[in-house]
PDB file of C-alpha atoms and ligand atoms in Angstrom:
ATOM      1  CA  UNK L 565      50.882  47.639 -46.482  1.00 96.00           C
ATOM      2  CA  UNK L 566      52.684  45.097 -44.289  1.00 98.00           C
ATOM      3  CA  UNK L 567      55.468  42.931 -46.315  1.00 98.00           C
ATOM      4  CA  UNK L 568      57.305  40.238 -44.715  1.00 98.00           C
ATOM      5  CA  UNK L 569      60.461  39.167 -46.142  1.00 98.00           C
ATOM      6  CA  UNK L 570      61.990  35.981 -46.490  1.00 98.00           C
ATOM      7  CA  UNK L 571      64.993  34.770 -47.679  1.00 98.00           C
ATOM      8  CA  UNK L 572      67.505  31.692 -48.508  1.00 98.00           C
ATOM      9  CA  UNK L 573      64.804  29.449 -46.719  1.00 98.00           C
ATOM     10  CA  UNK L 574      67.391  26.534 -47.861  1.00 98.00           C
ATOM     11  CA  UNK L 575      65.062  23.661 -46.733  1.00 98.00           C
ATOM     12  CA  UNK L 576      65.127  24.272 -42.950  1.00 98.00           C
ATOM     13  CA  UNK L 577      61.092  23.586 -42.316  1.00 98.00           C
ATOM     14  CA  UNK L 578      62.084  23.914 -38.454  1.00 98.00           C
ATOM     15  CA  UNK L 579      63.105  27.356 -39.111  1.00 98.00           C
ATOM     16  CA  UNK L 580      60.658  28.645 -41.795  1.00 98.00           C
ATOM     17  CA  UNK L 581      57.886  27.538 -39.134  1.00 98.00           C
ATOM     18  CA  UNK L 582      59.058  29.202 -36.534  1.00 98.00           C
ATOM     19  CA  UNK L 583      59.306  32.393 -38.770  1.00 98.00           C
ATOM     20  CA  UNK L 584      56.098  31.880 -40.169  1.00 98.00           C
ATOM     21  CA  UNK L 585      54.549  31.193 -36.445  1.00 98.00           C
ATOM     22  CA  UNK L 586      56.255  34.519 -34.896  1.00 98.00           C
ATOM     23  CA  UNK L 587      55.133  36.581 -38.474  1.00 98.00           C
ATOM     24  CA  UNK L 588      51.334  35.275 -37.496  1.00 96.00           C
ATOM     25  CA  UNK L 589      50.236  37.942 -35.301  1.00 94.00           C
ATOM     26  CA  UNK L 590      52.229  40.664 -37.187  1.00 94.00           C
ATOM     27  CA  UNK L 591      49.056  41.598 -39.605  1.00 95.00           C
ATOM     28  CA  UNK L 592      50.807  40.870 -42.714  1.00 98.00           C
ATOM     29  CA  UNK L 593      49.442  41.789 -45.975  1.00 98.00           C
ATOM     30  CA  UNK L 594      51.942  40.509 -48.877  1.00 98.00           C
ATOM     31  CA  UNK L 595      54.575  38.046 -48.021  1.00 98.00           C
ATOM     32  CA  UNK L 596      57.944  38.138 -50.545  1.00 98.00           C
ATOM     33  CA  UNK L 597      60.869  35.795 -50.851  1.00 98.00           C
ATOM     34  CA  UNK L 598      64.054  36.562 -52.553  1.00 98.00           C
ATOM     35  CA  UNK L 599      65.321  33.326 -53.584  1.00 98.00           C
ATOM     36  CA  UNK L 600      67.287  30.134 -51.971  1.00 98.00           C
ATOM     37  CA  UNK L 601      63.949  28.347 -50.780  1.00 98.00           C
ATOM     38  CA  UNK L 602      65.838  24.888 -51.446  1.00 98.00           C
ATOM     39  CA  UNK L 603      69.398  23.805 -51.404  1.00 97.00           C
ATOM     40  CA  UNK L 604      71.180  22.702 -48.072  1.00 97.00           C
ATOM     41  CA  UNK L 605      68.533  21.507 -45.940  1.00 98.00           C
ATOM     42  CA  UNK L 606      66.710  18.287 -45.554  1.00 98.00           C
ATOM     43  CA  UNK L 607      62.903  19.826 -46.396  1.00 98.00           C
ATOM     44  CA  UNK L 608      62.747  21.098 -49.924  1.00 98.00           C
ATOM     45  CA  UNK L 609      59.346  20.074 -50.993  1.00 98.00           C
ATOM     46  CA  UNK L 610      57.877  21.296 -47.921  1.00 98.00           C
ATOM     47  CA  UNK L 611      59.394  23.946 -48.118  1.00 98.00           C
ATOM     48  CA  UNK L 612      58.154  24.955 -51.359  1.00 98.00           C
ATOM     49  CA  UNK L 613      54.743  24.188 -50.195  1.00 98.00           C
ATOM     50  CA  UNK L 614      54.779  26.503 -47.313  1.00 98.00           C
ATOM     51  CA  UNK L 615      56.141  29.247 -49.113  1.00 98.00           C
ATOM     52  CA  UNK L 616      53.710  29.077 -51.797  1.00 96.00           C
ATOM     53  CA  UNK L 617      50.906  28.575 -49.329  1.00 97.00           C
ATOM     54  CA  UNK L 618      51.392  32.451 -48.435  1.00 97.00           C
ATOM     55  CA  UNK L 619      50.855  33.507 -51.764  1.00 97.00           C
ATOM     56  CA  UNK L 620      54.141  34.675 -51.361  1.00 97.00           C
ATOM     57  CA  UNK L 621      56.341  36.809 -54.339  1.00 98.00           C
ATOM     58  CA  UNK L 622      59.268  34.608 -55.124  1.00 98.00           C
ATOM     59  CA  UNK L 623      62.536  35.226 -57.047  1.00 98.00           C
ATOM     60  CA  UNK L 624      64.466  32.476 -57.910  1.00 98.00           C
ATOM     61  CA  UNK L 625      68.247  32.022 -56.275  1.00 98.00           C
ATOM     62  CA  UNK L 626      71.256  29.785 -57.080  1.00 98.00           C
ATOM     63  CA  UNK L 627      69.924  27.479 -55.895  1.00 98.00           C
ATOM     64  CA  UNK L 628      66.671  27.222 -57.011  1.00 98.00           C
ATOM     65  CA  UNK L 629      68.048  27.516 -60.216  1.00 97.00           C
ATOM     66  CA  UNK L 630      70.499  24.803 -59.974  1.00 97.00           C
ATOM     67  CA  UNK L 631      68.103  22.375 -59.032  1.00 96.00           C
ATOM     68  CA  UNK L 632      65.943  22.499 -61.786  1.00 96.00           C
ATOM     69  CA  UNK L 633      69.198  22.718 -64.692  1.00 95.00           C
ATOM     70  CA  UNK L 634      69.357  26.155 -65.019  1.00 95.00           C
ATOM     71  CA  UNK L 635      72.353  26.768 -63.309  1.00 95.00           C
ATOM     72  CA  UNK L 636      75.685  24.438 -63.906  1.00 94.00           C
ATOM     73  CA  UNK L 637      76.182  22.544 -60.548  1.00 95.00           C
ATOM     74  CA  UNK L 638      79.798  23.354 -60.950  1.00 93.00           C
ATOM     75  CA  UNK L 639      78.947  26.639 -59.722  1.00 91.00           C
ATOM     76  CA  UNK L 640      78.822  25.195 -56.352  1.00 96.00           C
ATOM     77  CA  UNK L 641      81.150  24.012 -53.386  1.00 96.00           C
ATOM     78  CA  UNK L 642      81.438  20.243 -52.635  1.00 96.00           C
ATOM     79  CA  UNK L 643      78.606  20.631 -49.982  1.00 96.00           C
ATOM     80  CA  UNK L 644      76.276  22.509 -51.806  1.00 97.00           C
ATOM     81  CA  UNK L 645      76.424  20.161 -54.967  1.00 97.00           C
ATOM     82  CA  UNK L 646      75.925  17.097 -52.730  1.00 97.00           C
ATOM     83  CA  UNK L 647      72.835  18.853 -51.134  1.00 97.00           C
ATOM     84  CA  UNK L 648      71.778  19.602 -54.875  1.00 97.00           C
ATOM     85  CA  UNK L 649      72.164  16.434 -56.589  1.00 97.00           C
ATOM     86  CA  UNK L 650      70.374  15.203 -53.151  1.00 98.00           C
ATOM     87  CA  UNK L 651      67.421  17.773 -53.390  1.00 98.00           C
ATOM     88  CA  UNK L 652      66.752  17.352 -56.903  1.00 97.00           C
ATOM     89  CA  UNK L 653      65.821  13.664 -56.087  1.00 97.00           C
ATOM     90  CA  UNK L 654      63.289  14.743 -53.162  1.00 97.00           C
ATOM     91  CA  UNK L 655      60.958  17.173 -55.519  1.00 98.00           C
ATOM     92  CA  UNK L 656      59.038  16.330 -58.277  1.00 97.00           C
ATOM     93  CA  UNK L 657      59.280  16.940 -61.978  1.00 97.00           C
ATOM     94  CA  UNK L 658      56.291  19.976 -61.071  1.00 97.00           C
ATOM     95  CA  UNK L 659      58.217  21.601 -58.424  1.00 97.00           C
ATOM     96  CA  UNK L 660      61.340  21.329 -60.591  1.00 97.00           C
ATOM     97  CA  UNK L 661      59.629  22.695 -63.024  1.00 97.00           C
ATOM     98  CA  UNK L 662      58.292  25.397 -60.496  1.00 97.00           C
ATOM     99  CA  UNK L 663      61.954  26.485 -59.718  1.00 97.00           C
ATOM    100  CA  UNK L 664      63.110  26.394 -63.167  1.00 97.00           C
ATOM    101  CA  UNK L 665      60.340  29.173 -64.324  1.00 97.00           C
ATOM    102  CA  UNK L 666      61.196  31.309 -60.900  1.00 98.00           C
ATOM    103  CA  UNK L 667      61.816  34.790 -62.432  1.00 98.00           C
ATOM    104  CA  UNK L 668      65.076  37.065 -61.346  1.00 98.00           C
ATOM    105  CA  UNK L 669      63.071  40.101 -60.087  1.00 98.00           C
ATOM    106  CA  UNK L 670      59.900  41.105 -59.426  1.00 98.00           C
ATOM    107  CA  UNK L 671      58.475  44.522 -58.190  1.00 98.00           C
ATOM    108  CA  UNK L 672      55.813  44.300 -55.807  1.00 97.00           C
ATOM    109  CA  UNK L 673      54.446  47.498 -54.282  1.00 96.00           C
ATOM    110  CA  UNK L 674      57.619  49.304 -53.520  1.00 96.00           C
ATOM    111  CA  UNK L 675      59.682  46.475 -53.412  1.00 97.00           C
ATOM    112  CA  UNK L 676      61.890  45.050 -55.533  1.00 98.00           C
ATOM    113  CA  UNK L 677      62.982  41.435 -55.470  1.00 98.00           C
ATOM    114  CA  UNK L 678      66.217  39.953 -56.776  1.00 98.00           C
ATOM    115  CA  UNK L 679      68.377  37.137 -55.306  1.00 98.00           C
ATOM    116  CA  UNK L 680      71.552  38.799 -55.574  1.00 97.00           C
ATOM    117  CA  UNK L 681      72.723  42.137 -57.785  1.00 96.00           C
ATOM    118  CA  UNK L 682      70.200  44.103 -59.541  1.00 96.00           C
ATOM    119  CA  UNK L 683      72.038  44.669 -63.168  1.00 95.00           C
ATOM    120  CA  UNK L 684      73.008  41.162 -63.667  1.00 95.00           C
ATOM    121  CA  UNK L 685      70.963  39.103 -61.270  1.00 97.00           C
ATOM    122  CA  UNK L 686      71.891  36.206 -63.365  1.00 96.00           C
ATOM    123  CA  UNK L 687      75.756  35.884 -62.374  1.00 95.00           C
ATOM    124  CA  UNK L 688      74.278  35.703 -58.421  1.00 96.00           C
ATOM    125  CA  UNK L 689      77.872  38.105 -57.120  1.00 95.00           C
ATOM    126  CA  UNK L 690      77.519  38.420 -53.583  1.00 94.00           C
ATOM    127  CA  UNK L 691      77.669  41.739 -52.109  1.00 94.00           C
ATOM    128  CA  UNK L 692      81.179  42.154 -50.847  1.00 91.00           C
ATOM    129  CA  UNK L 693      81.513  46.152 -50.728  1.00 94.00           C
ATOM    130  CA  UNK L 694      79.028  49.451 -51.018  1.00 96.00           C
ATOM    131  CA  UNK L 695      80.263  49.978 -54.889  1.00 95.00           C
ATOM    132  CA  UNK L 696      78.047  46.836 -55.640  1.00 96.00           C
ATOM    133  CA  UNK L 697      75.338  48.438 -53.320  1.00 97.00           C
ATOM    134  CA  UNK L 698      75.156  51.196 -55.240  1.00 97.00           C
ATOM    135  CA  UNK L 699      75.246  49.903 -58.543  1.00 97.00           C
ATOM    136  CA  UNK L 700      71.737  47.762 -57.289  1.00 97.00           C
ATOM    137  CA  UNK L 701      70.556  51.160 -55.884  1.00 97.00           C
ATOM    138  CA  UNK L 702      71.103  53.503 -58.799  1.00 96.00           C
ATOM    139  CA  UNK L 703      69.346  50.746 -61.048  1.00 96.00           C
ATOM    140  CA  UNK L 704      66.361  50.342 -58.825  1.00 96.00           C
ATOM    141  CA  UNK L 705      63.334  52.012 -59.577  1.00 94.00           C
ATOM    142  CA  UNK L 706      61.589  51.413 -56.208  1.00 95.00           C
ATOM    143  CA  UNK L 707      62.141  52.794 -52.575  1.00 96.00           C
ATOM    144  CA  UNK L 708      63.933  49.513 -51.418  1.00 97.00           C
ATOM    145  CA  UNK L 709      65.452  46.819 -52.986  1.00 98.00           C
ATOM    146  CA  UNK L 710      65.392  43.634 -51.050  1.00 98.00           C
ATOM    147  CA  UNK L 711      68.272  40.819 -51.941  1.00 98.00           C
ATOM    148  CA  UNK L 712      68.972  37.871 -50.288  1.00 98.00           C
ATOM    149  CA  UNK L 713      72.283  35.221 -50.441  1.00 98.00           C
ATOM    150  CA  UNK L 714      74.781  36.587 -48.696  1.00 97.00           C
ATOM    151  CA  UNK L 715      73.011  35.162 -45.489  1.00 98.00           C
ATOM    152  CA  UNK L 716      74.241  38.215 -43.996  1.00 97.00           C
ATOM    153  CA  UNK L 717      71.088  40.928 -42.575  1.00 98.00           C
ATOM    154  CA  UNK L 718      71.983  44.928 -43.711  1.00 97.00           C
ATOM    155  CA  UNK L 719      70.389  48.286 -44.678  1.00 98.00           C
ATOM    156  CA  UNK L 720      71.735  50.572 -46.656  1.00 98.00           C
ATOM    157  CA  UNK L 721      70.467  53.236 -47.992  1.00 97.00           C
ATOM    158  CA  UNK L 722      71.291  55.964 -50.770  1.00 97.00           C
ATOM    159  CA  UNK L 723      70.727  59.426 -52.173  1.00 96.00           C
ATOM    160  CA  UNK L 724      69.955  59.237 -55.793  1.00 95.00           C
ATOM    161  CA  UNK L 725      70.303  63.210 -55.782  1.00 95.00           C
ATOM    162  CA  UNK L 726      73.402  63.502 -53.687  1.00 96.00           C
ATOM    163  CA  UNK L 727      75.008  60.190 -55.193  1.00 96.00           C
ATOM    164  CA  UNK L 728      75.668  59.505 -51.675  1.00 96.00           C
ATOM    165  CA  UNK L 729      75.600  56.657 -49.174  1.00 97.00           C
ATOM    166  CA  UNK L 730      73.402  57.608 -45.656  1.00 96.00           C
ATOM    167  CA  UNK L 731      73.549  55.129 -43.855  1.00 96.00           C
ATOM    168  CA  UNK L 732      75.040  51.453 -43.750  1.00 97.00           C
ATOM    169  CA  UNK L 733      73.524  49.540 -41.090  1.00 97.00           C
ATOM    170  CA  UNK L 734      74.808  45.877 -39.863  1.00 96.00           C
ATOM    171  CA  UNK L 735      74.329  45.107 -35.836  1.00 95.00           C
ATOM    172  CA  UNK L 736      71.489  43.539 -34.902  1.00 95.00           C
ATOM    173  CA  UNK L 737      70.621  46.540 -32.493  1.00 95.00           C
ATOM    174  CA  UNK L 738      70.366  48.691 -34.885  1.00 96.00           C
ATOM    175  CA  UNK L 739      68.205  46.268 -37.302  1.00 97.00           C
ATOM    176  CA  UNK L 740      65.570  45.917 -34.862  1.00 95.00           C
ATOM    177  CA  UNK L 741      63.893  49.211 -36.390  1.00 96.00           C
ATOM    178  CA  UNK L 742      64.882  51.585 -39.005  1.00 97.00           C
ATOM    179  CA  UNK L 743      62.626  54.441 -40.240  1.00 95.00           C
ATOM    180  CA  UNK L 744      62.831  54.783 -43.770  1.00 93.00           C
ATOM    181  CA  UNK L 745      61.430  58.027 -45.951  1.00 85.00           C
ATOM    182  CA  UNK L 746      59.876  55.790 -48.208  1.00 82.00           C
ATOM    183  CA  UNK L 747      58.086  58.674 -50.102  1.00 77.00           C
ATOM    184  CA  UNK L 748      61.502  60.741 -51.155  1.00 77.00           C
ATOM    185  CA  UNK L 749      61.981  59.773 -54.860  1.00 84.00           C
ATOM    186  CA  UNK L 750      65.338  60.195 -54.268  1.00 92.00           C
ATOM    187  CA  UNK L 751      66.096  57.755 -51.346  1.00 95.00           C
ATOM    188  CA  UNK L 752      66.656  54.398 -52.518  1.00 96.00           C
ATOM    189  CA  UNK L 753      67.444  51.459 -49.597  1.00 97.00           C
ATOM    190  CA  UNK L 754      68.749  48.143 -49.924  1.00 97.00           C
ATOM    191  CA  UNK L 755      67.917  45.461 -47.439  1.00 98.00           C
ATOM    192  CA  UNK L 756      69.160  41.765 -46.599  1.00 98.00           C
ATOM    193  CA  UNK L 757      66.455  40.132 -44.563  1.00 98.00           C
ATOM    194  CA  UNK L 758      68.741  37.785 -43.429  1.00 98.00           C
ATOM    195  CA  UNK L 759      68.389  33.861 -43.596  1.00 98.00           C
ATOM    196  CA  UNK L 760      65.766  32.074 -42.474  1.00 98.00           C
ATOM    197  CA  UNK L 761      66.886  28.696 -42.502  1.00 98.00           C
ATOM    198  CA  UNK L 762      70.673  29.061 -42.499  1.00 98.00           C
ATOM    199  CA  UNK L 763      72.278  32.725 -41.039  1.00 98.00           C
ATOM    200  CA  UNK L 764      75.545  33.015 -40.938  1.00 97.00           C
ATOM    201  CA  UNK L 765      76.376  36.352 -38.732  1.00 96.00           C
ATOM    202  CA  UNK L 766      77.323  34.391 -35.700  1.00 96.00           C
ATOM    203  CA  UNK L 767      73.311  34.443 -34.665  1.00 97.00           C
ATOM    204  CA  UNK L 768      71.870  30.892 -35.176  1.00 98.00           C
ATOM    205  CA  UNK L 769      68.135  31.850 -34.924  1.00 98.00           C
ATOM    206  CA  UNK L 770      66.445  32.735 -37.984  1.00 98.00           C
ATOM    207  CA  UNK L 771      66.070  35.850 -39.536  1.00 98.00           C
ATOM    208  CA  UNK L 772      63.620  37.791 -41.630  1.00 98.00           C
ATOM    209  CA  UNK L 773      62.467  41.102 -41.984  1.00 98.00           C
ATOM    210  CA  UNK L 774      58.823  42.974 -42.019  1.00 98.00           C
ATOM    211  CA  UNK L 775      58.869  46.220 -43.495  1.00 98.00           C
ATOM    212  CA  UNK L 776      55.580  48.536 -42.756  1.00 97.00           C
ATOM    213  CA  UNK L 777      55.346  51.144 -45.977  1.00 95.00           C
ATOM    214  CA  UNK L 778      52.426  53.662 -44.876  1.00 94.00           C
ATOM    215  CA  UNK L 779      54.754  54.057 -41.324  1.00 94.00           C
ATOM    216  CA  UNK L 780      58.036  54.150 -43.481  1.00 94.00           C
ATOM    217  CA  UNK L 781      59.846  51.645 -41.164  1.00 96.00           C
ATOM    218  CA  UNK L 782      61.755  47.818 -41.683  1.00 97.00           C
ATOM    219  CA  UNK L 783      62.694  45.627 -38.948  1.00 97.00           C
ATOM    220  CA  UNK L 784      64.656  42.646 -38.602  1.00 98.00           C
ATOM    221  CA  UNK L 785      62.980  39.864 -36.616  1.00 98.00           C
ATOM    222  CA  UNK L 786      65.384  36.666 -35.444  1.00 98.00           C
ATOM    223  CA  UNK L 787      63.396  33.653 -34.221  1.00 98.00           C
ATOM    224  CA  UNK L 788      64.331  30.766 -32.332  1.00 98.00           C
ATOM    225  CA  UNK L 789      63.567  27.705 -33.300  1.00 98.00           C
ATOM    226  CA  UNK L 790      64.817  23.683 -32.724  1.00 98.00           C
ATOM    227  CA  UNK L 791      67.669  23.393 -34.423  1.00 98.00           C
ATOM    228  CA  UNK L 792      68.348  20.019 -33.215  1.00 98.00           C
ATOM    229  CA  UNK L 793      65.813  18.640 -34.713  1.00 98.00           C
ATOM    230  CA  UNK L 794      66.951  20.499 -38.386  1.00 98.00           C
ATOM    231  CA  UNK L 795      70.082  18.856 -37.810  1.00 98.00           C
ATOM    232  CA  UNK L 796      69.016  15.628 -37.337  1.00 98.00           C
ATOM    233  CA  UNK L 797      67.029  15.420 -40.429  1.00 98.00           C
ATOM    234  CA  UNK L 798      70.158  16.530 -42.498  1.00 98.00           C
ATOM    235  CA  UNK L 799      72.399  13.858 -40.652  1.00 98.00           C
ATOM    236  CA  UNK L 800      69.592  10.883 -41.299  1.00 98.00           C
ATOM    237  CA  UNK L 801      69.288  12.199 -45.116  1.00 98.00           C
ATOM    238  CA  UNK L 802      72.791  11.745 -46.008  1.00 97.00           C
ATOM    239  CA  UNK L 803      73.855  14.757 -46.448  1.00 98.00           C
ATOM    240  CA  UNK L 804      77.398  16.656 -45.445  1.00 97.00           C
ATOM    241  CA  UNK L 805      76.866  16.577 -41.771  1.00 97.00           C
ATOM    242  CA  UNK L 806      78.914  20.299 -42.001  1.00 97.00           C
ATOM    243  CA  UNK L 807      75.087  21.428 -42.841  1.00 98.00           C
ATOM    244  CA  UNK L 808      73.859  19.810 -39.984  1.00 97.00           C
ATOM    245  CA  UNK L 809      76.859  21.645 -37.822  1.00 97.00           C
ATOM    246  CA  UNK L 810      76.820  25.198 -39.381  1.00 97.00           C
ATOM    247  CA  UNK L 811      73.539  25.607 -38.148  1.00 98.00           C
ATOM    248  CA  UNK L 812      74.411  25.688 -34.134  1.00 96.00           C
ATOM    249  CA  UNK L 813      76.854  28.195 -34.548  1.00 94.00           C
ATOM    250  CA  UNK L 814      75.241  30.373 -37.296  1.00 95.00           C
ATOM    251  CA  UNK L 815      77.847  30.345 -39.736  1.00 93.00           C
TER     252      UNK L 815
HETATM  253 ZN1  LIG H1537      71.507  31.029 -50.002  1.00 91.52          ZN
END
């Protein structure tokens, strides 16, 4: 099976068609996102629309959550609660309703979907250090666990047996391919797709990952796409024109 991954969409339609354009010829069978499909951007409902057009897997993030009242909006910065407040007036009372049913995780094939940390996906932590890494890996019961919300793409992976960290992967050169021994019961691998529609490792194009189980191998893919016009949607909807800015500089 062929997975693509997507994550922390947040909106960007520019970028998640680009993605979607580039993942076209890559004979995808099962498409999963981990969360963050809204929030930020200036394209929510479409959004939404294109991601559930794939048939995709979907965990819901913070902000999914937050949109649809199941998450206080005090969680937030001043940016991201404006873009909230702003968001939750573009979609309807279906899609909120949509978001607000999004489960935490989901296990799809050897997969396993959550937004943030495995153990308590509900307090969304973001994955500052390889203690937290672990923690996810030890309570997954799959070969990899995919997360999103950090914005920042990584593989790690783990020895259940050894109780020991192999590898911790974070340049893009070494993203482009990783083989994987996705049959050892004992290797468990955490990866960050990276964001599609707002990275913020210094590399503005999107990001998302496809990850091939029968060959045993992930791969980040980054993908250009117009960011100008992205940024002019956020600027004519009103919304914190740092958005609109973060996006050049992929931060
Ligand atoms: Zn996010």
């Amino acid at each position: 099976m062929r997975y693509a991954a997507l994550a922390d969409v947040h909106g960007n339609l520019e970028a998640l068609t680009a993605v979607l354009d580039a993942l076209a010829s890559e004979r995808i069978d099962q498409y999963v996102c981990v969360g963050d499909v809204v929030g930020y951007g200036a394209d929510p409902a479409a959004c939404l629309e294109r991601v559930q057009a794939l048939r995709a897997v979907i965990v819901g993030g913070n902000h999914d959550l937050a949109c649809a009242g199941r998450l206080d909006l005090g969680w937030f910065n001043d940016a991201a609660r404006a873009a909230l407040v702003w968001t939750r007036e573009q979609l309807s009372v279906a899609e909120l309703d949509g978001l607000r049913r999004l489960p935490l995780t989901q296990t799809v094939g050897p997969l396993t979907l959550v937004h943030s940390m495995l153990r308590r996906p509900e307090r969304f932590e973001y994955l500052m250090d390889l203690a937290q890494a672990v923690d996810t890996l030890t309570a997954c019961r799959t070969a990899i666990c995919l997360i999103g919300h950090t914005h920042l793409p990584c593989f790690i992976e783990y020895d259940l047996d050894e109780r020991r960290v192999l590898r911790v992967l974070t340049a893009a050169q070494e993203l482009v391919r990783v083989a994987f021994a996705m049959g050892d019961g004992a290797r468990r691998a955490l990866l960050n797709p990276g964001s599609v529609g707002q990275p913020r490792d210094g590399d503005p194009r999107a990001s998302c990952a496809v990850i091939d189980s029968e060959r045993g191998e992930c791969a980040i893919r980054r993908v250009p796409y117009d960011i100008a016009s992205a940024q002019r949607k956020i600027r004519d909807a009103g919304l914190p024109t740092l958005l609109a800015d973060r996006l050049v500089v992929g931060r």
